[in-house]
PDB file of C-alpha atoms in Angstrom:
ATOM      1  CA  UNK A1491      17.965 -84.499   0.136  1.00 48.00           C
ATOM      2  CA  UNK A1492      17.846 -81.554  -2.409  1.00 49.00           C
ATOM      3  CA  UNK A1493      18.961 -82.194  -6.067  1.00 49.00           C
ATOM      4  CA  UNK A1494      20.538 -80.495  -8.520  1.00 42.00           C
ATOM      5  CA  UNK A1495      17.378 -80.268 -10.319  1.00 44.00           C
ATOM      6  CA  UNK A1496      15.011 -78.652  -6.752  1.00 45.00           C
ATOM      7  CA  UNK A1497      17.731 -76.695  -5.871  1.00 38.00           C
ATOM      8  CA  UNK A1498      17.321 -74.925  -9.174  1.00 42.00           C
ATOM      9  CA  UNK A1499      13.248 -74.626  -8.975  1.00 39.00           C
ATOM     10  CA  UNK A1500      13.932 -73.760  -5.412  1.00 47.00           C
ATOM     11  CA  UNK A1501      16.248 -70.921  -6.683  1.00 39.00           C
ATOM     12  CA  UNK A1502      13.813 -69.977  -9.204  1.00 44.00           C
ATOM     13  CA  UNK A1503      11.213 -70.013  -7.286  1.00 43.00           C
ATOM     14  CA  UNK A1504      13.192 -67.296  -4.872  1.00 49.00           C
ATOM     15  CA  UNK A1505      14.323 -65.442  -7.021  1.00 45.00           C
ATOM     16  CA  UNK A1506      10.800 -64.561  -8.449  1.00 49.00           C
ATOM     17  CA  UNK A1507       9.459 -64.474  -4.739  1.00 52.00           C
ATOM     18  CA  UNK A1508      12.434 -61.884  -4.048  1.00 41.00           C
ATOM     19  CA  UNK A1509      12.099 -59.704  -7.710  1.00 47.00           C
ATOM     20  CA  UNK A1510       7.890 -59.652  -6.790  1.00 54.00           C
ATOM     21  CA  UNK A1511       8.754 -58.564  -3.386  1.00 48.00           C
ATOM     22  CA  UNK A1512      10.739 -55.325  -5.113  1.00 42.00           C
ATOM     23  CA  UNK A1513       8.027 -54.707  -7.438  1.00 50.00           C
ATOM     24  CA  UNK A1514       5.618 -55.033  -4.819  1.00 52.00           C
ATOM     25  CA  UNK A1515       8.080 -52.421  -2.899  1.00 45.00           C
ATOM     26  CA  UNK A1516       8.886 -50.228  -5.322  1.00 48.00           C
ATOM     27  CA  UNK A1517       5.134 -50.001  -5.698  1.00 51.00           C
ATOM     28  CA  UNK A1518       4.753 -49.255  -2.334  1.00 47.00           C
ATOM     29  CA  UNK A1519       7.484 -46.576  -2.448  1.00 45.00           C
ATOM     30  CA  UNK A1520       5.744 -44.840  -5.739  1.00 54.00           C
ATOM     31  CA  UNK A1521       2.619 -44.993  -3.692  1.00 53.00           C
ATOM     32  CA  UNK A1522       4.030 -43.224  -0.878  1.00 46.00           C
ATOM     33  CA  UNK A1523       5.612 -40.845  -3.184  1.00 51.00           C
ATOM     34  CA  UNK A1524       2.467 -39.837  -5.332  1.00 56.00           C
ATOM     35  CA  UNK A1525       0.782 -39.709  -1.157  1.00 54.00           C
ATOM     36  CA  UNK A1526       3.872 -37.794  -0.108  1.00 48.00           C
ATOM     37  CA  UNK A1527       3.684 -35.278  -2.638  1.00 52.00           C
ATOM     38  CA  UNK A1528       0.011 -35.075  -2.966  1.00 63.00           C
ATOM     39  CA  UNK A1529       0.196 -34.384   1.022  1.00 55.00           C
ATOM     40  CA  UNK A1530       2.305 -31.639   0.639  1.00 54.00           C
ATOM     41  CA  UNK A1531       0.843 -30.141  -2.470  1.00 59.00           C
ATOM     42  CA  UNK A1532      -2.312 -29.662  -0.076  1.00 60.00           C
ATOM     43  CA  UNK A1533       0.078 -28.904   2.826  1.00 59.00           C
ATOM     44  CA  UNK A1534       2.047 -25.805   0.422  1.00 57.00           C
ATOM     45  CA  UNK A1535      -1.494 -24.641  -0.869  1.00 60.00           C
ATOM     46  CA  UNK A1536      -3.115 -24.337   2.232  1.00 60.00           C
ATOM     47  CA  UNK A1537      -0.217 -22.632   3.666  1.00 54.00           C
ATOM     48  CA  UNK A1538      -0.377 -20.164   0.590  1.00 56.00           C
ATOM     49  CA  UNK A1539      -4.081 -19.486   1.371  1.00 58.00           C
ATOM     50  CA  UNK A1540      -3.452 -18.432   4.996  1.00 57.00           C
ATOM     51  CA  UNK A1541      -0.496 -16.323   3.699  1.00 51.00           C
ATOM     52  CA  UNK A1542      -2.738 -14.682   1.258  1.00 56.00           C
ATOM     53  CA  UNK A1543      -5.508 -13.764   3.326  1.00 63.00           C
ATOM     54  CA  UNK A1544      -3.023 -12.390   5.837  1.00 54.00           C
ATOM     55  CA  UNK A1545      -1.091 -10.746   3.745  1.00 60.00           C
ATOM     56  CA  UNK A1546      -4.481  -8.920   2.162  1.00 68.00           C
ATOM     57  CA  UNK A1547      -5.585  -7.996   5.024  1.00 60.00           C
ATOM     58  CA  UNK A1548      -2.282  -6.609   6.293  1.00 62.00           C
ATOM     59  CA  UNK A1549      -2.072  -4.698   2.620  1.00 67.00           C
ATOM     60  CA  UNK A1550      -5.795  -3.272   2.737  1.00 67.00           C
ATOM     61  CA  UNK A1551      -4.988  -1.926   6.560  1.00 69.00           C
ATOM     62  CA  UNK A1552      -1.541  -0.506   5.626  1.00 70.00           C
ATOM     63  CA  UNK A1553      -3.198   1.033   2.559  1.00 72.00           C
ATOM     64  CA  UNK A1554      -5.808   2.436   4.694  1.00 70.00           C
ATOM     65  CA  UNK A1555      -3.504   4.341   6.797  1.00 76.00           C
ATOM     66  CA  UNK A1556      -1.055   5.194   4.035  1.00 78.00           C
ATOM     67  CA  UNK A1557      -3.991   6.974   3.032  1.00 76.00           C
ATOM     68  CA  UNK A1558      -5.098   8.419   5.629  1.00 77.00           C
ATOM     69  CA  UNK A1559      -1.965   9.835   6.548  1.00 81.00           C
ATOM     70  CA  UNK A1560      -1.114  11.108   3.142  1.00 84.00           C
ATOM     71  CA  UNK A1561      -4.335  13.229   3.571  1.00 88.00           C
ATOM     72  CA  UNK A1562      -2.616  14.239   7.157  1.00 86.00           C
ATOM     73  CA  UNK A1563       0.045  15.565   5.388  1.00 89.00           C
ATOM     74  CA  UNK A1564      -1.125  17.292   2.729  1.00 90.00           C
ATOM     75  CA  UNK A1565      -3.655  19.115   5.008  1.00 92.00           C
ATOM     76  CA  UNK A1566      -0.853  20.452   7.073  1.00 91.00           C
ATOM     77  CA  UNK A1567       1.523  21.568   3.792  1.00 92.00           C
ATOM     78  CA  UNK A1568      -1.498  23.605   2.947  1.00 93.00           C
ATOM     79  CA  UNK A1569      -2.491  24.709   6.096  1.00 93.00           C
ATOM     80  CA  UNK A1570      -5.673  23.506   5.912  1.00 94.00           C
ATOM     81  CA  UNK A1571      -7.803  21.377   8.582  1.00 92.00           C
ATOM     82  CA  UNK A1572      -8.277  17.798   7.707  1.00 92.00           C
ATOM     83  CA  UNK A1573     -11.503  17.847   7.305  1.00 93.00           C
ATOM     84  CA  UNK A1574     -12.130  21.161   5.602  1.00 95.00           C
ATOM     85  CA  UNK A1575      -9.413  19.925   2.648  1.00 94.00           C
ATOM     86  CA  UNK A1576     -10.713  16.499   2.376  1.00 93.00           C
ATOM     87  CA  UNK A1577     -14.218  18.071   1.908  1.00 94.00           C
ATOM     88  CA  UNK A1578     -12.843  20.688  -0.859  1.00 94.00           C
ATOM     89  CA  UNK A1579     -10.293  17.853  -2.407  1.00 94.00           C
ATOM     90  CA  UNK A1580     -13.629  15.663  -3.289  1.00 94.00           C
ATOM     91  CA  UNK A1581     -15.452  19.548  -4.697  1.00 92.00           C
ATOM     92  CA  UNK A1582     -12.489  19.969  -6.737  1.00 92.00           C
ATOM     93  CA  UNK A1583     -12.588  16.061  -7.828  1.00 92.00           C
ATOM     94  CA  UNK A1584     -15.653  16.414  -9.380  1.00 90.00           C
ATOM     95  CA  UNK A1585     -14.934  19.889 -10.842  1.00 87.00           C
ATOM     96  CA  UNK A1586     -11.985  17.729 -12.488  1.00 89.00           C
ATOM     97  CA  UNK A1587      -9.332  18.206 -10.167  1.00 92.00           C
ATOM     98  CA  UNK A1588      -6.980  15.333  -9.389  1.00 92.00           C
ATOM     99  CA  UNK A1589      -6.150  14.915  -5.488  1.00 91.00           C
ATOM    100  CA  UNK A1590      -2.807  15.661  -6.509  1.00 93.00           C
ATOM    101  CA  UNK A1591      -3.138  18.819  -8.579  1.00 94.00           C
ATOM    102  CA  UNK A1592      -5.114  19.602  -6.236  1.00 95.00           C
ATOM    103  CA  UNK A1593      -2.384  19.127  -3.256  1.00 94.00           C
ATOM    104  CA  UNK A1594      -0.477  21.019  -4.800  1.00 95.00           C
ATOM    105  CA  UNK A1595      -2.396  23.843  -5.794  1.00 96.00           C
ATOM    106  CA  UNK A1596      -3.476  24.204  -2.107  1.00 96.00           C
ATOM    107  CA  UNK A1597       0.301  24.057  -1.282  1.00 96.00           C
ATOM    108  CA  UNK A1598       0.460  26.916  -3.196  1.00 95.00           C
ATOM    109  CA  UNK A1599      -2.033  29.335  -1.808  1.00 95.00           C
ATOM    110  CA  UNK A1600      -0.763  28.641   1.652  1.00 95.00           C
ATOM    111  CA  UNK A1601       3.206  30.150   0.339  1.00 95.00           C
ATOM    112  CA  UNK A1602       1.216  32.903  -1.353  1.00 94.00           C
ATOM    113  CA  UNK A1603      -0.510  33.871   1.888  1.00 94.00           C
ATOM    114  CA  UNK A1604       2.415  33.987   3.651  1.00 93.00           C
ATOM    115  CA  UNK A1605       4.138  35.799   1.122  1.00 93.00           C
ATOM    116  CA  UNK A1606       1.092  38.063   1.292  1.00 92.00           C
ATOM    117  CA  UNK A1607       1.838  38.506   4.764  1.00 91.00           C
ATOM    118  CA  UNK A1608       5.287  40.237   4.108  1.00 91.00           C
ATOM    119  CA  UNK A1609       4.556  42.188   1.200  1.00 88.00           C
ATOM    120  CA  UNK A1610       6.046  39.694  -1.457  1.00 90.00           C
ATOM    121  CA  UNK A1611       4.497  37.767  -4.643  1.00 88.00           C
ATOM    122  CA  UNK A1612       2.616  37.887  -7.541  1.00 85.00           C
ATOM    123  CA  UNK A1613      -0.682  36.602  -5.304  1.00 88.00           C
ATOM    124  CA  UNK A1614      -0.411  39.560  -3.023  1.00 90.00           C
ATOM    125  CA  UNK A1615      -1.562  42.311  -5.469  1.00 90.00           C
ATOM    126  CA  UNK A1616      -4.150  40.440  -6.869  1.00 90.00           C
ATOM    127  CA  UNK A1617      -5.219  40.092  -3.221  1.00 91.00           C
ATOM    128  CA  UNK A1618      -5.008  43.543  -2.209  1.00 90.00           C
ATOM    129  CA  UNK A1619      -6.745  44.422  -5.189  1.00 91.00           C
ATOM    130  CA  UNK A1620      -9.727  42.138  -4.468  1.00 92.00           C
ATOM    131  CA  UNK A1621      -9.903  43.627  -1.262  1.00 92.00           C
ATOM    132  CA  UNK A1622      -8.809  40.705   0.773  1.00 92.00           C
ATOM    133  CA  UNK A1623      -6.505  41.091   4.037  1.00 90.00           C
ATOM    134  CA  UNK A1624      -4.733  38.067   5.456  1.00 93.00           C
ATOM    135  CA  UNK A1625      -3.883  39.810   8.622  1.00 92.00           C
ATOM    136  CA  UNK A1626      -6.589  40.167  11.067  1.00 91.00           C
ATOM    137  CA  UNK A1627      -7.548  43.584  13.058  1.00 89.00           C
ATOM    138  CA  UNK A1628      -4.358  42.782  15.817  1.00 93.00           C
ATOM    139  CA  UNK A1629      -1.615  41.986  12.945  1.00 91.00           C
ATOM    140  CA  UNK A1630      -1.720  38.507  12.639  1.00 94.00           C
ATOM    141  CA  UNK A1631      -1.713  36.111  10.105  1.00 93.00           C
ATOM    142  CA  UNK A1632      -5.025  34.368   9.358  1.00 94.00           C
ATOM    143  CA  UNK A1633      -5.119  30.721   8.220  1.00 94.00           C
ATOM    144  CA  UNK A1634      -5.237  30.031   4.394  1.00 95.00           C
ATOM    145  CA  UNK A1635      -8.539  28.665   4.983  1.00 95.00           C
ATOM    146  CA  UNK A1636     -10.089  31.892   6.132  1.00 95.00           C
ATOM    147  CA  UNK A1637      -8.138  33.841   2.826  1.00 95.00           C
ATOM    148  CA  UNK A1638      -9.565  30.720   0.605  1.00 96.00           C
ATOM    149  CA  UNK A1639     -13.182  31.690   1.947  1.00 96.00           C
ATOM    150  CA  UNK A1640     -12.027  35.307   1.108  1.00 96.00           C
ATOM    151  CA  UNK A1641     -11.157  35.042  -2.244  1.00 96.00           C
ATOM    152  CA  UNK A1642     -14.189  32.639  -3.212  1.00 96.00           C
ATOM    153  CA  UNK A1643     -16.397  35.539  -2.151  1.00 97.00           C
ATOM    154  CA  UNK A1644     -14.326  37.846  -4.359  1.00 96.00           C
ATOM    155  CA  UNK A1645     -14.925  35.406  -6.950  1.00 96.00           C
ATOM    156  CA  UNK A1646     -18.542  34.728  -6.934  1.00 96.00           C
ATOM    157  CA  UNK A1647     -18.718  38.339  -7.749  1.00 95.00           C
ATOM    158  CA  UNK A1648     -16.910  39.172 -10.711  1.00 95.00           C
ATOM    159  CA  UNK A1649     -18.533  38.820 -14.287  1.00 93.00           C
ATOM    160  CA  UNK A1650     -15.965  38.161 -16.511  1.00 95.00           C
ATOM    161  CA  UNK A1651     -15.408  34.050 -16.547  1.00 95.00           C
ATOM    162  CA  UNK A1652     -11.461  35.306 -18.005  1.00 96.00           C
ATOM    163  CA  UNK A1653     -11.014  37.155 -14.569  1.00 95.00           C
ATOM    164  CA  UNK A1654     -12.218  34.782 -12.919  1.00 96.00           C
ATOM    165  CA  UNK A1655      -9.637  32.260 -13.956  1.00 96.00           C
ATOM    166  CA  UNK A1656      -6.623  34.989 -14.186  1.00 94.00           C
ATOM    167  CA  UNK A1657      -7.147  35.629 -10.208  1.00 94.00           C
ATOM    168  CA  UNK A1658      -7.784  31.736  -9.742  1.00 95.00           C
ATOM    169  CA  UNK A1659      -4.669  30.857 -11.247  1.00 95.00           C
ATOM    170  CA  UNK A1660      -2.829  34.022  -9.330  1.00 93.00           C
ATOM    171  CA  UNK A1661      -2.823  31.710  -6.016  1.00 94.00           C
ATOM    172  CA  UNK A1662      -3.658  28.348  -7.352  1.00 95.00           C
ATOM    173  CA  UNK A1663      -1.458  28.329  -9.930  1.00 93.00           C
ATOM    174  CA  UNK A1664      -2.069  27.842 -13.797  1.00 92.00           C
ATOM    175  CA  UNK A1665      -3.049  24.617 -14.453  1.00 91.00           C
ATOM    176  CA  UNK A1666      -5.416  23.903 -11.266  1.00 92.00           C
ATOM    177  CA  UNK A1667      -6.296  27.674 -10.842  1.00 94.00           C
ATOM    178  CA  UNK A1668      -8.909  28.198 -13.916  1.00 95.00           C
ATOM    179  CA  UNK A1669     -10.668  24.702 -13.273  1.00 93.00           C
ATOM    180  CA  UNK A1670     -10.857  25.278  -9.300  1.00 95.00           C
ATOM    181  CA  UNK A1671     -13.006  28.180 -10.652  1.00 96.00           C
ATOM    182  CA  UNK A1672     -16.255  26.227 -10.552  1.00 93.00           C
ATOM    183  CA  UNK A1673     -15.338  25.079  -6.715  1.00 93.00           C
ATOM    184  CA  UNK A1674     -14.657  28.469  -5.755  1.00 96.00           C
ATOM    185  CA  UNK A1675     -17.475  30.829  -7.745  1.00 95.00           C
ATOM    186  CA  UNK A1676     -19.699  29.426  -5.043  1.00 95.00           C
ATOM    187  CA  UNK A1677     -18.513  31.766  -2.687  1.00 96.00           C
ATOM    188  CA  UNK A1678     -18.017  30.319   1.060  1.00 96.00           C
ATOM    189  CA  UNK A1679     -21.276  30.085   1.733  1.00 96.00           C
ATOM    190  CA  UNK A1680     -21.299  27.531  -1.651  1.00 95.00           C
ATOM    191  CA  UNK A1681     -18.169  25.802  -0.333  1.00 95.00           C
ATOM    192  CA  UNK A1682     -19.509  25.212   3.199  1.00 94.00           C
ATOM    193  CA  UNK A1683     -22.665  23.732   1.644  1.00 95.00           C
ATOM    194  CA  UNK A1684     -20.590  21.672  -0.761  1.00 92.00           C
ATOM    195  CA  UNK A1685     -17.882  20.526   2.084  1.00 92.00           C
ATOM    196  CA  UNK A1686     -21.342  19.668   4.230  1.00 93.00           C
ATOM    197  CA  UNK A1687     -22.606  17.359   1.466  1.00 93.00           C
ATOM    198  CA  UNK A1688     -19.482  15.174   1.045  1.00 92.00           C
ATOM    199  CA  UNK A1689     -19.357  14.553   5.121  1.00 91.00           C
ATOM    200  CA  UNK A1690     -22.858  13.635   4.487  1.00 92.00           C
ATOM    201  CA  UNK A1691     -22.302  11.379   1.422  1.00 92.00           C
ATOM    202  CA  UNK A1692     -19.456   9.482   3.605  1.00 90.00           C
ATOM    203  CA  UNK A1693     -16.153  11.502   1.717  1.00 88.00           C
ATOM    204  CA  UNK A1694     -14.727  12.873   4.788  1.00 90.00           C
ATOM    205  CA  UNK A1695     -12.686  11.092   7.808  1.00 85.00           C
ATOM    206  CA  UNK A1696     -12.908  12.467  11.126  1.00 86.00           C
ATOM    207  CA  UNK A1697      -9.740  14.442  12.354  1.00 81.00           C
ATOM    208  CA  UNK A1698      -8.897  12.686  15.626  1.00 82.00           C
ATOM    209  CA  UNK A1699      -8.958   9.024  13.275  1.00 82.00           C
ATOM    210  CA  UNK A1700      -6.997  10.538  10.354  1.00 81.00           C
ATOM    211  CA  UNK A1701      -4.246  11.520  13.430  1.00 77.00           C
ATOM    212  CA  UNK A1702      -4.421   8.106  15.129  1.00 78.00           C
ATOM    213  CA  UNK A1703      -3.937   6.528  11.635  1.00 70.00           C
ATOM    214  CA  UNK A1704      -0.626   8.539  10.956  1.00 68.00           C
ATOM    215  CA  UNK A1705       0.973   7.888  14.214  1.00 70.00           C
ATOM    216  CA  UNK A1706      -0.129   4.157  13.886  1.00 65.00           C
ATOM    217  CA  UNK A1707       1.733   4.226  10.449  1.00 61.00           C
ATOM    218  CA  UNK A1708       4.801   5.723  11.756  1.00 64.00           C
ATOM    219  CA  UNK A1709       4.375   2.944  14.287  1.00 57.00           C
ATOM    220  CA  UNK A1710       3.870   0.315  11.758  1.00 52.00           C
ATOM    221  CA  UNK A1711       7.421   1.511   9.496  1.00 60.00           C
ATOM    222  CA  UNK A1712       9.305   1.338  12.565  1.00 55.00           C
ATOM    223  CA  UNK A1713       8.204  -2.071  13.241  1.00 55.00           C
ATOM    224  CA  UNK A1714       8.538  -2.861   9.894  1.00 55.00           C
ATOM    225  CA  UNK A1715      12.258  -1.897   9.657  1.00 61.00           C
ATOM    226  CA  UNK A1716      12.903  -3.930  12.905  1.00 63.00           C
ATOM    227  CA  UNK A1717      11.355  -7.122  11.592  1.00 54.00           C
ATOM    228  CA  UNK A1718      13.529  -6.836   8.759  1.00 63.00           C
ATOM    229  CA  UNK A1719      16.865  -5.881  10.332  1.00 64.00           C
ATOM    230  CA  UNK A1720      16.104  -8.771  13.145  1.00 61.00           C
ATOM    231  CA  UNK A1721      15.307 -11.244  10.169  1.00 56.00           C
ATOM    232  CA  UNK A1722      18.411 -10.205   8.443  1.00 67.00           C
ATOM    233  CA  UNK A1723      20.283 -11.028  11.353  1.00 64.00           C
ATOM    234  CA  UNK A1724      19.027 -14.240  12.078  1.00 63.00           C
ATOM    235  CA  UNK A1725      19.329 -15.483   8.873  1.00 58.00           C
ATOM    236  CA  UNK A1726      23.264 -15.003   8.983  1.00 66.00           C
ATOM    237  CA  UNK A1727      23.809 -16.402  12.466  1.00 70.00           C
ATOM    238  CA  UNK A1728      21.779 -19.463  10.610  1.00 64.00           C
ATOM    239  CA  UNK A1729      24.027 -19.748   7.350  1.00 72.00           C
ATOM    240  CA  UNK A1730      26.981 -21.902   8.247  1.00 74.00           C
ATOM    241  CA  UNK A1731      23.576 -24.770   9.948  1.00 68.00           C
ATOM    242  CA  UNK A1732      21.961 -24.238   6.102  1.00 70.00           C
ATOM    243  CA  UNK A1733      25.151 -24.164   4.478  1.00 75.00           C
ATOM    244  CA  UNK A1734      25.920 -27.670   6.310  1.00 76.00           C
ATOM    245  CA  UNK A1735      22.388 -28.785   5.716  1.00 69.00           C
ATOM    246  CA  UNK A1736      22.804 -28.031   2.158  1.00 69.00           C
ATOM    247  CA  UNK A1737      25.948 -29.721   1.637  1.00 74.00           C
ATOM    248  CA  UNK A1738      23.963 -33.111   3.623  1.00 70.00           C
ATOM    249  CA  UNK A1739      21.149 -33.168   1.265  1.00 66.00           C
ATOM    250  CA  UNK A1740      24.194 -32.874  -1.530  1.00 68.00           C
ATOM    251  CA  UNK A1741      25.629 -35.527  -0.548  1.00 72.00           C
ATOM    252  CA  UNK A1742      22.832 -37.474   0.425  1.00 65.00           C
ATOM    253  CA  UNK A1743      20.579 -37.177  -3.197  1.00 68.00           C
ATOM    254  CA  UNK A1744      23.017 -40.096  -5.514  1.00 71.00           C
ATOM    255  CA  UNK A1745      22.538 -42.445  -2.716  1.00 64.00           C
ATOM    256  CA  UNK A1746      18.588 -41.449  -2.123  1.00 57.00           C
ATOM    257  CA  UNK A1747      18.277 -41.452  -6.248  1.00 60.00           C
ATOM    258  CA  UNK A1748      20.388 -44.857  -6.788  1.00 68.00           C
ATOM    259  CA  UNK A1749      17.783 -46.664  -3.996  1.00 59.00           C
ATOM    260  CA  UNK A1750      14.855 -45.556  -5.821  1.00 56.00           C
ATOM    261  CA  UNK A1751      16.835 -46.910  -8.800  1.00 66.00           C
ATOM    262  CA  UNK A1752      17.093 -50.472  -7.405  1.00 67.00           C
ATOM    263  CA  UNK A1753      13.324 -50.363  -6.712  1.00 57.00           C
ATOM    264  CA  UNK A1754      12.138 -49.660 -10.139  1.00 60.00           C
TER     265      UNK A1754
END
């Protein structure tokens, strides 16, 4: 029969037992916590990694054609082929011509030519006076390209470096116009041999890839504005289930937090 006296050690001896077994638990939980969130440190990190090298390579290829179509575009505002503008764009870069001065100076000189054509703006006299038609023996309109070649010849022949910047900056305007002057005092024989060197050096894309690449980007901003606009709605059809979830974790975290409590 148990005493007074065993009945005590007994309880004692329990009671230990039962306040080792929570230690030994609570140990066990902090264990699986430090696992738990060492697990999903790894887990979130890897998962960045793969996000990251997606996401650069999705950046570098939409940069790519961003670019190329960009040069699409500004080819056609100055009525320029692709490759003949990219060629003269890198000419002018090393003459000290940004790409976009240089846009826009090319802009330019294809409104003066058309103004040319009916009789209008300050470019047109200078061109008549140089000699330079941009009509061709049936009436019509030659590209800017052709004038451009025009006018570098008339360049490449005058003397004065002060005329040769006041006709420059006539159709290219003032501020691209004088420095364009080294580009164009070549003549077009010059700027043929200087748009051949930068395909050679690697400076110039191909027409038919530049055109692909600004139809796939137009491809790639409507998909783009779908994604979003389907992830939009999906996310409200969702908020009431992570509104409900929400409140659940709410209401969950003092019982969660006063367990972890008791093991300590």
């Amino acid at each position: 029969m148990a005493t007074v006296g065993s009945f005590g050690i007994d309880l004692g001896l329990n009671t230990a037992r039962f306040e080792e077994g929570l230690k030994r638990a609570g140990s066990g939980a902090d264990k699986f916590q430090k696992s738990f969130k060492t697990a999903m440190v790894g887990l979130a990190a890897a998962a960045s990694v793969a996000a990251l090298g997606v996401g650069a390579v999705f950046a570098a290829t939409k940069g790519a054609i961003d670019a190329a179509s960009a040069i699409n575009d500004a080819s056609k505002a100055a009525g320029i082929a692709a490759e003949t503008y990219q060629a003269w764009a890198f000419s002018a870069q090393l003459a000290g011509v940004e790409s976009d001065s240089f846009a826009g100076a090319m802009t330019r000189a294809n409104k003066a030519v058309g103004d040319a054509a009916n009789g209008t703006g300050a470019a047109a006299k200078v061109m008549e006076r140089l000699g330079i038609s941009v009509r061709d023996a049936s009436g019509n309109v030659i590209s800017t390209e052709r004038v451009i070649n025009q006018f570098a010849d008339a360049i490449s022949k005058m003397k004065s470096p002060a005329e040769k910047a006041a006709a420059a900056a006539a159709l290219f305007g003032r501020e691209a116009g004088p420095k364009l002057v080294a580009l164009l005092e070549q003549g077009s024989s010059g700027m043929a041999a200087a748009a051949a060197e930068a395909e050679r050096l690697g400076a110039v894309i191909d027409a038919d890839l530049i055109a692909k690449a600004d139809a796939a980007g137009d491809q790639l901003d409507a998909m783009a504005k779908i994604v979003s606009a389907q992830l939009t709605s999906a996310l409200v059809s969702l908020t009431p289930v992570i509104t409900s979830a929400a409140q659940a974790f709410a209401d969950a975290t003092p019982h969660v937090a006063r367990f972890f409590n008791i093991l300590r």
